Amino acid sequence: MDEAALTQLPNGSVLLNMRHRHLSPMRGRAVAVSDDGGATFGPISYDGTLISPVCQASIVSFGGATYFSNPASTSSRSQLTIRKSLDDAASWSGSLLVQAAASAGYSCLVKGELPRRPTESEPMGGILFEADGGSIRFARFPLSL
C-alpha cells in the first residue's frame, strides 16, 4: 500500500484511503479506520465503489460529508471523478465526472466551501488536477453532487 490519504470523518473516526499495486483494481481502494484518533487502525478492507488504476487519490471531509477524487477506471488514468458520501464513507451517493480524457490522474480536493461567485446559486467545492496534455487545472463543483 502507498500514496495514502487520511481524513477525519464526520463521526470523528479517521479514514485511511490507500492505493495498492498487488491486488486487482476491481476490488477498489484499500481503506482502514481508526477510532482512536489515528493511534491504531483496524484491518484493511477494500471499497469496491472506489475503482482505480494504480494512482493517487484525494479525500476530504467537511460540512457533514466526505468527498473523494480519483481516476474512476480499472484500466487507465482516465475518468477523473469526484464522489460524495453522507454516511462516513460507508457508501457513495453522488458522483461527478470532472474529465473523461486520460492524464496522469493526480488530483487534490479543497477542504471547505469556496467563496460563492455572484452567478452561483449553490455552495461550491474545488479540485486541482493534472489535466489532459499535462496542464494543471482548477475546477469548481457543486457540493450537492
Coordinates of C-alpha atoms in Angstrom, one line a residue:
M1 CA 0.0 0.0 0.0
D2 CA 1.2 3.5 -0.7
E3 CA 0.1 7.0 -1.6
A4 CA -2.2 7.1 1.3
A5 CA -4.6 9.9 2.2
L6 CA -6.3 10.5 5.5
T7 CA -9.5 12.3 6.5
Q8 CA -11.3 12.7 9.8
L9 CA -14.9 11.5 9.0
P10 CA -17.9 13.5 10.3
N11 CA -18.4 10.8 13.0
G12 CA -14.8 11.6 14.4
S13 CA -13.1 8.4 13.2
V14 CA -10.1 8.7 10.9
L15 CA -10.2 7.0 7.5
L16 CA -7.0 5.9 5.7
N17 CA -7.5 5.5 2.0
M18 CA -4.7 3.8 0.0
R19 CA -3.7 2.8 -3.4
H20 CA -2.5 -0.8 -3.8
R21 CA -0.4 -2.4 -6.5
H22 CA -0.6 -6.1 -5.9
L23 CA -4.4 -6.8 -6.0
S24 CA -6.9 -6.3 -8.7
P25 CA -8.0 -2.7 -9.0
M26 CA -11.6 -4.1 -9.4
R27 CA -11.5 -4.6 -5.6
G28 CA -11.4 -0.8 -5.2
R29 CA -9.3 1.4 -2.9
A30 CA -7.8 -0.1 0.3
V31 CA -9.2 1.5 3.4
A32 CA -8.7 1.2 7.2
V33 CA -10.5 3.0 10.0
S34 CA -9.1 4.4 13.3
D35 CA -11.4 5.0 16.2
D36 CA -8.7 6.4 18.5
G37 CA -7.5 9.5 16.6
G38 CA -5.1 7.5 14.3
A39 CA -3.1 5.8 17.1
T40 CA -4.2 2.4 15.7
F41 CA -6.1 1.3 12.7
G42 CA -8.5 -1.6 12.1
P43 CA -8.0 -4.2 9.3
I44 CA -7.6 -3.2 5.7
S45 CA -10.6 -3.7 3.6
Y46 CA -11.5 -2.6 0.0
D47 CA -14.1 -0.2 -1.1
G48 CA -15.5 -1.7 -4.3
T49 CA -17.2 1.5 -5.3
L50 CA -13.9 3.4 -5.5
I51 CA -12.4 1.6 -8.5
S52 CA -9.0 2.8 -9.5
P53 CA -5.9 2.2 -11.6
V54 CA -2.7 2.3 -9.6
C55 CA -2.9 6.0 -8.9
Q56 CA -3.0 8.7 -6.2
A57 CA -6.4 9.9 -4.9
S58 CA -7.7 12.7 -2.7
I59 CA -10.2 12.6 0.1
V60 CA -11.5 15.3 2.4
S61 CA -14.4 15.7 4.9
F62 CA -16.3 18.8 5.9
G63 CA -19.8 20.0 6.3
G64 CA -21.1 16.6 7.3
A65 CA -19.9 15.0 4.0
T66 CA -16.8 13.2 2.6
Y67 CA -15.5 13.9 -0.9
F68 CA -13.2 11.6 -2.8
S69 CA -11.5 12.1 -6.2
N70 CA -9.5 9.8 -8.5
P71 CA -9.5 8.3 -12.0
A72 CA -12.6 6.0 -11.8
S73 CA -11.3 3.4 -14.2
T74 CA -9.7 0.0 -13.7
S75 CA -7.7 0.2 -16.9
S76 CA -6.3 3.7 -17.3
R77 CA -5.8 7.0 -15.6
S78 CA -9.0 8.5 -17.1
Q79 CA -12.5 9.3 -15.9
L80 CA -11.4 11.7 -13.2
T81 CA -14.4 11.6 -10.9
I82 CA -15.5 13.2 -7.6
R83 CA -17.7 11.1 -5.3
K84 CA -19.6 12.2 -2.2
S85 CA -20.6 10.2 0.9
L86 CA -23.1 11.3 3.6
D87 CA -22.6 8.3 5.8
D88 CA -18.9 8.4 6.9
A89 CA -17.6 6.8 3.6
A90 CA -19.8 3.6 4.1
S91 CA -21.4 4.4 0.7
W92 CA -21.0 6.9 -2.1
S93 CA -24.3 8.5 -3.1
G94 CA -23.2 11.1 -5.6
S95 CA -20.6 11.5 -8.3
L96 CA -19.4 14.0 -10.9
L97 CA -17.2 13.3 -13.9
V98 CA -14.5 16.1 -14.0
Q99 CA -12.6 14.9 -17.0
A100 CA -13.0 11.8 -19.2
A101 CA -9.7 12.1 -21.1
A102 CA -6.6 10.3 -19.9
S103 CA -4.0 12.2 -17.9
A104 CA -1.5 11.5 -15.1
G105 CA -4.6 11.2 -12.9
Y106 CA -3.5 13.2 -9.9
S107 CA -5.9 15.4 -8.1
C108 CA -6.3 17.4 -4.8
L109 CA -9.6 18.4 -3.4
V110 CA -10.0 21.7 -1.5
K111 CA -11.2 21.1 2.1
G112 CA -14.0 23.5 2.6
E113 CA -16.6 25.5 0.7
L114 CA -15.3 28.1 -1.8
P115 CA -16.4 31.7 -1.6
R116 CA -19.6 31.9 -3.7
R117 CA -19.5 33.8 -7.0
P118 CA -22.4 36.1 -7.9
T119 CA -23.5 33.6 -10.6
E120 CA -23.5 30.6 -8.3
S121 CA -26.8 29.5 -6.7
E122 CA -25.3 26.8 -4.5
P123 CA -22.2 26.0 -2.4
M124 CA -19.2 25.0 -4.4
G125 CA -16.1 23.0 -3.8
G126 CA -12.8 22.9 -5.7
I127 CA -10.4 20.4 -7.2
L128 CA -6.9 20.9 -8.6
F129 CA -5.9 18.3 -11.1
E130 CA -3.5 17.2 -13.7
A131 CA -5.5 17.6 -16.9
D132 CA -5.0 16.1 -20.4
G133 CA -1.9 17.4 -22.1
G134 CA 0.0 17.7 -18.8
S135 CA -1.5 21.0 -17.8
I136 CA -2.7 21.8 -14.2
R137 CA -6.3 23.0 -13.9
F138 CA -8.6 24.1 -11.1
A139 CA -12.4 23.4 -11.3
R140 CA -15.3 24.3 -9.1
F141 CA -18.0 21.7 -8.5
P142 CA -21.4 21.8 -6.7
L143 CA -21.1 20.3 -3.2
S144 CA -24.6 18.9 -3.7
L145 CA -23.3 16.4 -6.3

